[in-house]
CSV table of C-alpha atoms and ligand atoms in Angstrom, one decimal:
chain,number,residue,atom,x,y,z
A,1,MET,CA,9.6,-4.6,-71.3
A,2,ARG,CA,10.4,-8.2,-70.9
A,3,PHE,CA,8.7,-10.1,-68.0
A,4,SER,CA,12.1,-11.6,-67.0
A,5,TYR,CA,15.6,-10.5,-68.0
A,6,VAL,CA,17.1,-13.9,-67.3
A,7,SER,CA,20.0,-14.6,-69.7
A,8,HIS,CA,21.8,-17.9,-68.7
A,9,LEU,CA,23.2,-20.1,-66.0
A,10,TYR,CA,26.9,-20.0,-65.0
A,11,CYS,CA,29.2,-21.9,-62.7
A,12,PRO,CA,30.9,-19.8,-59.9
A,13,LYS,CA,33.7,-22.3,-59.8
A,14,CYS,CA,34.8,-23.0,-63.4
A,15,SER,CA,32.8,-20.3,-65.3
A,16,ALA,CA,31.1,-22.7,-67.6
A,17,THR,CA,27.7,-21.5,-68.9
A,18,TYR,CA,24.4,-23.3,-69.4
A,19,SER,CA,21.1,-22.5,-70.9
A,20,ALA,CA,18.2,-21.3,-68.6
A,21,ASP,CA,15.7,-22.8,-71.1
A,22,GLU,CA,16.7,-26.4,-70.3
A,23,LYS,CA,16.6,-28.5,-67.2
A,24,ASN,CA,20.0,-28.2,-65.5
A,25,ASN,CA,21.2,-29.4,-62.1
A,26,LEU,CA,24.9,-29.1,-61.1
A,27,CYS,CA,27.8,-28.0,-63.4
A,28,SER,CA,29.8,-30.8,-64.8
A,29,CYS,CA,32.5,-29.8,-62.3
A,30,GLY,CA,30.1,-30.6,-59.4
A,31,SER,CA,29.4,-27.0,-58.4
A,32,PRO,CA,26.0,-25.4,-58.0
A,33,LEU,CA,24.9,-23.1,-60.9
A,34,LEU,CA,23.9,-19.5,-60.5
A,35,VAL,CA,21.4,-17.5,-62.6
A,36,SER,CA,22.5,-14.5,-64.6
A,37,TYR,CA,20.4,-11.7,-66.0
A,38,ASP,CA,20.8,-9.0,-68.7
A,39,TYR,CA,22.0,-6.4,-66.2
A,40,ASN,CA,22.7,-3.7,-68.8
A,41,SER,CA,19.1,-3.7,-70.1
A,42,LEU,CA,17.7,-3.9,-66.6
A,43,LYS,CA,19.8,-0.8,-65.7
A,44,GLU,CA,18.4,1.0,-68.6
A,45,LYS,CA,14.8,-0.1,-68.5
A,46,TRP,CA,13.8,-1.1,-65.0
A,47,LYS,CA,13.1,1.7,-62.5
A,48,LYS,CA,12.3,1.7,-58.8
A,49,GLU,CA,9.0,3.5,-59.5
A,50,ASP,CA,7.9,0.4,-61.5
A,51,LEU,CA,7.4,-1.3,-58.2
A,52,LEU,CA,5.1,1.3,-56.7
A,53,HIS,CA,1.7,-0.2,-57.8
A,54,ARG,CA,2.7,-3.9,-57.7
A,55,GLU,CA,1.2,-6.6,-55.4
A,56,PRO,CA,3.0,-7.1,-52.1
A,57,ASN,CA,4.5,-10.4,-53.0
A,58,LEU,CA,7.9,-11.5,-54.3
A,59,TRP,CA,6.8,-11.6,-57.9
A,60,ARG,CA,6.9,-7.8,-57.8
A,61,TYR,CA,10.6,-8.3,-58.8
A,62,HIS,CA,9.7,-10.5,-61.8
A,63,GLU,CA,12.3,-8.7,-64.0
A,64,LEU,CA,15.0,-10.1,-61.8
A,65,LEU,CA,13.5,-13.5,-61.4
A,66,PRO,CA,14.0,-16.5,-63.8
A,67,VAL,CA,10.3,-17.2,-64.9
A,68,LYS,CA,9.8,-15.9,-68.4
A,69,LYS,CA,6.1,-16.3,-68.8
A,70,LYS,CA,3.7,-14.9,-66.2
A,71,GLU,CA,1.3,-17.8,-66.6
A,72,ASN,CA,3.9,-20.2,-65.3
A,73,ILE,CA,3.9,-18.5,-61.9
A,74,VAL,CA,2.8,-20.8,-59.1
A,75,SER,CA,2.0,-18.6,-56.1
A,76,LEU,CA,0.3,-18.8,-52.7
A,77,GLY,CA,0.9,-15.1,-52.0
A,78,GLU,CA,4.5,-15.5,-50.7
A,79,GLY,CA,6.7,-12.5,-49.9
A,80,MET,CA,6.8,-8.9,-48.7
A,81,THR,CA,6.9,-10.1,-45.1
A,82,PRO,CA,7.0,-7.4,-42.4
A,83,LEU,CA,10.2,-5.8,-41.2
A,84,LEU,CA,9.3,-5.3,-37.5
A,85,SER,CA,11.0,-3.1,-35.0
A,86,MET,CA,12.2,-5.0,-31.9
A,87,GLY,CA,12.5,-2.0,-29.7
A,88,LYS,CA,12.4,-3.6,-26.3
A,89,LEU,CA,14.9,-6.2,-27.2
A,90,GLY,CA,17.2,-3.7,-28.9
A,91,GLU,CA,17.2,-1.7,-25.7
A,92,GLU,CA,18.2,-4.7,-23.7
A,93,TYR,CA,20.9,-5.6,-26.2
A,94,GLY,CA,22.2,-2.1,-26.5
A,95,ILE,CA,21.3,-1.8,-30.2
A,96,THR,CA,19.4,1.3,-31.2
A,97,THR,CA,17.8,-0.1,-34.3
A,98,LEU,CA,17.1,-3.8,-34.1
A,99,LEU,CA,14.7,-5.1,-36.7
A,100,MET,CA,13.2,-8.5,-37.5
A,101,LYS,CA,12.3,-9.7,-41.0
A,102,ASP,CA,9.5,-12.0,-40.1
A,103,GLU,CA,9.3,-15.0,-42.4
A,104,GLY,CA,6.8,-16.7,-40.1
A,105,LEU,CA,4.1,-14.9,-42.0
A,106,ILE,CA,4.5,-16.8,-45.2
A,107,PRO,CA,2.7,-19.8,-46.8
A,108,THR,CA,3.8,-23.2,-45.3
A,109,GLY,CA,5.1,-21.3,-42.2
A,110,SER,CA,8.7,-21.1,-43.2
A,111,PHE,CA,10.7,-19.1,-45.7
A,112,LYS,CA,11.3,-22.3,-47.7
A,113,ALA,CA,8.2,-21.1,-49.5
A,114,ARG,CA,10.2,-18.5,-51.3
A,115,GLY,CA,12.6,-21.0,-52.8
A,116,SER,CA,9.9,-23.4,-53.7
A,117,ALA,CA,7.6,-20.8,-55.3
A,118,VAL,CA,10.3,-19.7,-57.7
A,119,GLY,CA,11.8,-23.2,-58.1
A,120,VAL,CA,8.5,-24.9,-58.8
A,121,SER,CA,7.4,-22.1,-61.1
A,122,LYS,CA,10.5,-22.5,-63.2
A,123,ALA,CA,10.2,-26.3,-63.1
A,124,LYS,CA,6.7,-25.9,-64.5
A,125,GLU,CA,8.1,-23.6,-67.2
A,126,LEU,CA,10.7,-26.2,-68.1
A,127,GLY,CA,8.1,-28.9,-68.4
A,128,VAL,CA,9.1,-30.9,-65.2
A,129,GLU,CA,6.5,-33.5,-64.4
A,130,GLU,CA,8.0,-35.2,-61.3
A,131,LEU,CA,10.5,-33.8,-58.8
A,132,ALA,CA,12.4,-35.4,-55.9
A,133,MET,CA,14.2,-34.2,-52.8
A,134,PRO,CA,15.7,-35.3,-49.5
A,135,THR,CA,14.6,-33.0,-46.7
A,136,ASN,CA,14.9,-32.4,-42.9
A,137,GLY,CA,11.4,-31.0,-43.0
A,138,ASN,CA,10.4,-27.5,-44.0
A,139,ALA,CA,11.8,-27.7,-47.6
A,140,GLY,CA,9.8,-30.9,-48.3
A,141,ALA,CA,6.7,-29.3,-46.9
A,142,ALA,CA,7.0,-26.2,-49.0
A,143,TRP,CA,8.1,-28.0,-52.2
A,144,SER,CA,5.3,-30.6,-52.0
A,145,LEU,CA,2.6,-28.0,-51.4
A,146,TYR,CA,3.8,-25.8,-54.3
A,147,ALA,CA,4.2,-28.8,-56.5
A,148,ALA,CA,0.7,-29.8,-55.7
A,149,ARG,CA,-0.6,-26.4,-56.9
A,150,ALA,CA,1.5,-26.7,-60.0
A,151,GLY,CA,0.2,-30.2,-60.8
A,152,ILE,CA,3.7,-31.6,-60.5
A,153,LYS,CA,4.2,-35.0,-58.7
A,154,SER,CA,6.7,-34.8,-55.8
A,155,HIS,CA,8.8,-37.6,-54.2
A,156,ILE,CA,10.0,-36.6,-50.8
A,157,VAL,CA,12.5,-38.6,-48.6
A,158,MET,CA,12.8,-37.7,-44.9
A,159,PRO,CA,14.8,-39.1,-42.0
A,160,LYS,CA,12.5,-40.4,-39.3
A,161,ASP,CA,13.7,-37.7,-36.9
A,162,ALA,CA,12.3,-34.9,-39.1
A,163,PRO,CA,9.4,-33.1,-37.3
A,164,MET,CA,6.0,-34.7,-37.5
A,165,ILE,CA,4.3,-31.5,-38.6
A,166,THR,CA,6.4,-31.3,-41.8
A,167,ARG,CA,5.7,-35.0,-42.6
A,168,GLN,CA,2.0,-34.2,-42.3
A,169,GLU,CA,2.4,-31.2,-44.6
A,170,VAL,CA,4.0,-33.5,-47.2
A,171,HIS,CA,1.3,-36.1,-46.7
A,172,VAL,CA,-1.6,-33.7,-47.0
A,173,ALA,CA,-0.1,-32.4,-50.2
A,174,GLY,CA,-0.5,-35.8,-51.7
A,175,ALA,CA,3.2,-36.3,-52.3
A,176,ASP,CA,5.0,-39.6,-52.4
A,177,LEU,CA,6.5,-39.6,-48.9
A,178,LYS,CA,9.2,-42.0,-47.8
A,179,VAL,CA,10.4,-41.9,-44.2
A,180,ILE,CA,13.7,-43.6,-43.6
A,181,ASP,CA,15.6,-44.9,-40.6
A,182,GLY,CA,18.7,-42.8,-41.4
A,183,LEU,CA,20.1,-39.3,-41.8
A,184,ILE,CA,19.5,-36.6,-44.4
A,185,SER,CA,22.7,-37.7,-46.1
A,186,ASP,CA,21.2,-41.2,-46.5
A,187,ALA,CA,18.0,-39.7,-47.9
A,188,GLY,CA,20.1,-37.7,-50.3
A,189,LYS,CA,21.8,-40.9,-51.6
A,190,LEU,CA,18.5,-42.6,-52.2
A,191,VAL,CA,17.2,-39.6,-54.1
A,192,GLY,CA,20.4,-39.4,-56.2
A,193,GLU,CA,19.9,-43.1,-57.3
A,194,ALA,CA,16.1,-42.6,-57.9
A,195,VAL,CA,16.5,-39.5,-60.1
A,196,SER,CA,18.9,-41.2,-62.4
A,197,GLU,CA,16.7,-44.3,-62.5
A,198,TYR,CA,13.3,-42.7,-63.0
A,199,GLY,CA,14.2,-39.4,-64.6
A,200,TRP,CA,12.7,-37.3,-61.9
A,201,PHE,CA,14.0,-33.7,-61.6
A,202,ASP,CA,16.4,-33.4,-58.6
A,203,VAL,CA,15.5,-30.4,-56.5
A,204,SER,CA,17.9,-31.1,-53.6
A,205,THR,CA,19.3,-28.0,-52.0
A,206,LEU,CA,21.4,-26.1,-54.6
A,207,LYS,CA,21.2,-29.0,-57.1
A,208,GLU,CA,18.8,-26.9,-59.1
A,209,PRO,CA,19.6,-23.2,-59.7
A,210,TYR,CA,16.3,-21.5,-59.0
A,211,ARG,CA,15.8,-21.9,-55.3
A,212,ILE,CA,18.5,-19.3,-54.6
A,213,GLU,CA,16.5,-16.9,-56.8
A,214,GLY,CA,13.4,-17.3,-54.7
A,215,LYS,CA,15.4,-16.7,-51.5
A,216,LYS,CA,17.3,-13.7,-52.8
A,217,THR,CA,14.0,-11.8,-52.7
A,218,MET,CA,14.5,-11.4,-49.0
A,219,GLY,CA,17.4,-9.2,-49.9
A,220,LEU,CA,15.4,-7.2,-52.5
A,221,GLU,CA,12.6,-6.7,-50.0
A,222,ILE,CA,14.9,-5.6,-47.2
A,223,ALA,CA,16.4,-3.0,-49.5
A,224,GLU,CA,13.0,-1.8,-50.7
A,225,GLN,CA,11.5,-1.7,-47.2
A,226,LEU,CA,14.4,0.5,-46.0
A,227,ASN,CA,13.9,2.8,-49.0
A,228,TRP,CA,17.1,1.5,-50.7
A,229,GLU,CA,19.3,2.4,-47.7
A,230,LEU,CA,20.9,-0.8,-46.5
A,231,PRO,CA,21.3,-1.9,-42.8
A,232,ASP,CA,24.7,-2.4,-41.3
A,233,VAL,CA,24.4,-6.0,-40.3
A,234,ILE,CA,22.1,-8.9,-41.4
A,235,LEU,CA,22.1,-12.1,-39.3
A,236,TYR,CA,21.0,-15.3,-41.0
A,237,PRO,CA,20.5,-18.8,-39.5
A,238,THR,CA,22.6,-20.9,-41.8
A,239,GLY,CA,22.1,-24.5,-42.8
A,240,GLY,CA,22.6,-24.9,-46.6
A,241,GLY,CA,23.1,-21.2,-46.7
A,242,VAL,CA,20.8,-20.7,-49.6
A,243,GLY,CA,19.3,-17.5,-48.1
A,244,LEU,CA,22.6,-16.0,-47.3
A,245,ILE,CA,24.0,-16.7,-50.8
A,246,GLY,CA,20.7,-15.3,-52.2
A,247,ILE,CA,20.7,-12.1,-50.1
A,248,TYR,CA,24.3,-11.5,-51.1
A,249,LYS,CA,23.5,-12.1,-54.8
A,250,ALA,CA,20.5,-9.8,-54.6
A,251,LEU,CA,22.5,-6.9,-53.1
A,252,LYS,CA,25.2,-7.3,-55.7
A,253,GLU,CA,22.6,-7.3,-58.5
A,254,LEU,CA,20.9,-4.2,-57.0
A,255,ALA,CA,24.3,-2.5,-57.0
A,256,GLU,CA,25.0,-3.6,-60.6
A,257,ILE,CA,21.8,-2.0,-61.8
A,258,GLY,CA,22.5,1.1,-59.8
A,259,TRP,CA,19.7,0.9,-57.3
A,260,ILE,CA,22.0,0.8,-54.2
A,261,GLU,CA,25.6,1.9,-53.5
A,262,LYS,CA,28.2,-0.8,-54.1
A,263,GLU,CA,30.4,0.3,-51.2
A,264,LYS,CA,27.8,0.0,-48.5
A,265,LEU,CA,26.8,-3.7,-48.5
A,266,PRO,CA,25.7,-4.9,-45.0
A,267,ARG,CA,28.0,-7.3,-43.1
A,268,LEU,CA,26.5,-10.7,-43.5
A,269,VAL,CA,26.6,-13.0,-40.4
A,270,ALA,CA,26.1,-16.8,-40.7
A,271,VAL,CA,24.6,-18.0,-37.5
A,272,GLN,CA,24.8,-21.7,-36.6
A,273,ALA,CA,24.1,-24.0,-33.6
A,274,GLU,CA,27.0,-25.2,-31.6
A,275,GLY,CA,25.9,-28.7,-32.3
A,276,CYS,CA,26.4,-28.2,-36.1
A,277,ALA,CA,28.8,-25.4,-37.0
A,278,PRO,CA,30.8,-26.4,-40.0
A,279,ILE,CA,30.8,-22.9,-41.5
A,280,VAL,CA,31.9,-21.3,-38.2
A,281,LYS,CA,34.8,-23.7,-38.0
A,282,ALA,CA,35.8,-22.9,-41.6
A,283,PHE,CA,35.5,-19.2,-41.0
A,284,GLU,CA,37.6,-19.3,-37.8
A,285,ALA,CA,40.3,-21.1,-39.8
A,286,GLY,CA,40.1,-18.6,-42.6
A,287,GLY,CA,39.1,-21.5,-45.0
A,288,LYS,CA,37.4,-21.3,-48.4
A,289,ASP,CA,35.2,-24.3,-47.8
A,290,SER,CA,34.0,-26.5,-44.9
A,291,GLU,CA,34.4,-30.1,-43.6
A,292,PHE,CA,31.6,-32.5,-42.8
A,293,TRP,CA,30.4,-32.1,-39.2
A,294,ASN,CA,30.0,-35.5,-37.6
A,295,ASP,CA,27.1,-36.3,-35.2
A,296,SER,CA,25.4,-33.0,-35.7
A,297,VAL,CA,22.6,-32.2,-33.3
A,298,THR,CA,20.3,-29.1,-32.6
A,299,ALA,CA,16.7,-28.3,-31.8
A,300,ALA,CA,16.9,-25.9,-34.7
A,301,PHE,CA,16.4,-28.6,-37.3
A,302,GLY,CA,16.4,-26.2,-40.3
A,303,ILE,CA,20.1,-25.5,-39.7
A,304,ASN,CA,21.2,-29.1,-39.0
A,305,VAL,CA,23.2,-29.3,-42.2
A,306,PRO,CA,26.6,-31.0,-41.6
A,307,LYS,CA,28.1,-30.1,-45.1
A,308,ALA,CA,26.6,-27.5,-47.4
A,309,LEU,CA,27.1,-27.9,-51.1
A,310,GLY,CA,27.4,-24.1,-51.4
A,311,ASP,CA,29.8,-23.7,-48.5
A,312,PHE,CA,32.3,-21.8,-50.6
A,313,LEU,CA,29.6,-19.3,-51.7
A,314,ILE,CA,28.5,-18.8,-48.1
A,315,LEU,CA,32.1,-18.1,-47.0
A,316,GLU,CA,32.7,-15.8,-50.0
A,317,ALA,CA,29.6,-13.7,-49.0
A,318,ILE,CA,30.9,-13.5,-45.4
A,319,TYR,CA,34.5,-12.5,-46.4
A,320,GLU,CA,33.4,-10.1,-49.2
A,321,THR,CA,31.1,-8.1,-46.8
A,322,LYS,CA,33.4,-8.2,-43.8
A,323,GLY,CA,30.9,-10.3,-42.0
A,324,CYS,CA,31.5,-13.2,-39.7
A,325,ALA,CA,30.2,-16.7,-38.7
A,326,ILE,CA,29.2,-17.4,-35.1
A,327,ALA,CA,27.7,-20.4,-33.2
A,328,VAL,CA,25.2,-20.3,-30.3
A,329,SER,CA,24.1,-23.0,-28.0
A,330,ASP,CA,20.7,-24.6,-28.0
A,331,GLU,CA,20.3,-23.5,-24.5
A,332,HIS,CA,20.7,-19.9,-25.5
A,333,ILE,CA,18.5,-20.3,-28.6
A,334,LEU,CA,15.6,-21.7,-26.6
A,335,GLN,CA,16.0,-19.1,-23.8
A,336,GLU,CA,15.9,-16.3,-26.4
A,337,GLN,CA,13.0,-17.8,-28.2
A,338,HIS,CA,11.0,-17.8,-25.0
A,339,HIS,CA,12.2,-14.3,-24.0
A,340,ILE,CA,11.3,-12.8,-27.4
A,341,ALA,CA,7.7,-14.1,-27.2
A,342,GLU,CA,7.4,-12.6,-23.7
A,343,ARG,CA,8.9,-9.3,-24.5
A,344,GLU,CA,7.9,-8.7,-28.1
A,345,GLY,CA,4.9,-11.0,-28.6
A,346,ALA,CA,6.5,-12.9,-31.4
A,347,PHE,CA,6.6,-16.7,-31.2
A,348,ILE,CA,9.4,-17.4,-33.6
A,349,CYS,CA,11.2,-20.6,-34.6
A,350,PRO,CA,14.5,-21.6,-32.9
A,351,GLU,CA,16.5,-20.9,-36.1
A,352,GLY,CA,15.2,-17.3,-35.9
A,353,ALA,CA,15.9,-17.1,-32.2
A,354,ALA,CA,19.5,-18.2,-32.9
A,355,THR,CA,20.1,-14.9,-34.8
A,356,PHE,CA,18.9,-12.9,-31.8
A,357,ALA,CA,21.1,-14.9,-29.5
A,358,ALA,CA,24.0,-14.2,-31.9
A,359,ALA,CA,23.2,-10.4,-32.1
A,360,LYS,CA,23.3,-10.2,-28.4
A,361,LYS,CA,26.6,-11.9,-28.2
A,362,LEU,CA,28.1,-9.9,-31.1
A,363,ARG,CA,27.0,-6.6,-29.4
A,364,GLN,CA,28.6,-7.7,-26.1
A,365,ASP,CA,31.8,-8.5,-28.0
A,366,GLY,CA,31.7,-5.0,-29.6
A,367,TRP,CA,31.5,-6.5,-33.1
A,368,ILE,CA,28.1,-4.8,-33.5
A,369,LYS,CA,28.1,-1.1,-32.5
A,370,GLU,CA,25.3,0.6,-30.6
A,371,ASN,CA,24.1,2.9,-33.4
A,372,GLU,CA,24.1,0.3,-36.1
A,373,THR,CA,21.0,-0.9,-37.9
A,374,VAL,CA,20.8,-4.7,-37.4
A,375,ILE,CA,18.3,-7.1,-39.0
A,376,CYS,CA,17.7,-10.6,-37.6
A,377,LEU,CA,16.0,-13.0,-39.9
A,378,ASN,CA,13.2,-15.1,-38.4
A,379,THR,CA,12.9,-17.9,-40.9
A,380,GLY,CA,9.7,-19.6,-39.7
A,381,MET,CA,6.8,-19.6,-37.2
A,382,GLY,CA,7.3,-20.9,-33.7
A,383,ILE,CA,4.0,-22.9,-33.8
A,384,LYS,CA,5.7,-25.4,-36.2
A,385,TYR,CA,8.0,-26.4,-33.3
A,386,PRO,CA,5.7,-27.3,-30.3
A,387,GLU,CA,8.4,-29.5,-28.8
A,388,THR,CA,10.6,-26.4,-28.1
A,389,VAL,CA,8.1,-25.3,-25.5
A,390,PRO,CA,7.7,-28.1,-22.9
A,391,MET,CA,5.1,-27.3,-20.3
A,392,ASN,CA,2.9,-28.9,-17.8
A,393,VAL,CA,-0.2,-27.1,-16.5
A,394,ALA,CA,-2.3,-29.0,-14.0
A,395,VAL,CA,-6.0,-29.3,-14.8
A,396,ARG,CA,-8.1,-27.9,-11.9
A,397,SER,CA,-11.6,-28.5,-10.8
A,398,LYS,CA,-14.0,-26.2,-12.5
A,399,THR,CA,-15.4,-25.0,-9.1
A,400,GLU,CA,-12.0,-24.1,-7.6
A,401,ARG,CA,-11.8,-20.3,-7.4
A,402,LEU,CA,-9.0,-18.6,-9.4
B,1,PLP,C1,16.0,-24.4,-44.0
B,1,PLP,C2,15.9,-23.5,-42.9
B,1,PLP,C3,16.9,-22.7,-42.5
B,1,PLP,C4,18.3,-22.7,-43.2
B,1,PLP,O1,18.2,-22.2,-44.5
B,1,PLP,P1,19.3,-22.2,-45.6
B,1,PLP,O2,19.1,-21.2,-46.5
B,1,PLP,O3,19.3,-23.6,-46.2
B,1,PLP,O4,20.6,-22.0,-44.8
B,1,PLP,C5,16.7,-21.8,-41.5
B,1,PLP,N1,15.5,-21.8,-40.8
B,1,PLP,C6,14.5,-22.6,-41.1
B,1,PLP,C7,13.3,-22.5,-40.4
B,1,PLP,C8,14.6,-23.5,-42.2
B,1,PLP,O5,13.6,-24.3,-42.5
B,2,ZN,ZN1,31.8,-25.7,-63.0
């Protein structure tokens, strides 16, 4: 048995192929690259039973991940997050089986840990010494912490409006942090210039191929946790769409090696905020890619992405699974976030709350049926977003009776 069955990289746009043993970023045509595996050998040699005694983290799927040597793995224990029943909420919404995949319980407090665990591990394997990225927050936090563990130097550029907590995470990791008076697109421009000048490895969203591989493990876990019977619908808070692209890729790969049925892929739903909904706009127009969303704004900063590099891959995943794209307002997101904590005891992030607000709406519209199995993805922990819960409790005298 090989540790990894990775074979090569390929371009989903022009079909060019690249080596998985060299540092690669985008295809020469400008498209993100995807990772391919030796599916025939996997089908023959890799069995579901092989997973039985493995550790409950995402490296249990190492055959279908790109890291070739076990010693290159950089891990903080990420993966195998719980798939929780949300019974009370499901009853309110009129959905018999409503589940939450809770990525709040993961190192760095957001599911960006998955992408960075695999991305940083592969960077280490390829001999990367310094990496760089623009970030709105959680990605920079996760990548700088995993890079610290790997002994890789990281250069992180953040807009000044990115949440303070994520800045602090980058700082405590000892990264080179630059905060700019500008937007994520300005940060991206600066990183682009710096990587060509200094030779740093560019790990901007989808500009390196391995982050998707980390995030696809959510799809592998969901399948395994449901005993290889897939749900009907998966709702995903979509910014760059890496997780959605990843889950779709994972399910297709599982079908390819014969672990699940090809015909029964779940309908994938891209959930966005009304203040930044380029994918929804493209979906409603039946388009294959999206347009830049001007003046984007939402409290769910993880999904504040005006133009995703992989927009065509997100839309393909939606169309191919007969899914949809839907926008919800910040007002509904924050209402639902509060409501979920009260009813289910889960303090989730606003991005995660957006998927519940969307599930509720899609059930009301009849797009989701009562007896369907529905999974909402909570992509991070609520305590990273203290500003989403404004409150004012007066301090009383200690002798005043309760
Ligand atoms: C980055 C992020 C998202 C969006 O993830 P993509 O895969 O880039 O679409 C959603 N939620 C949180 C908490 C995030 O940090
Ligand atoms: Zn190409």
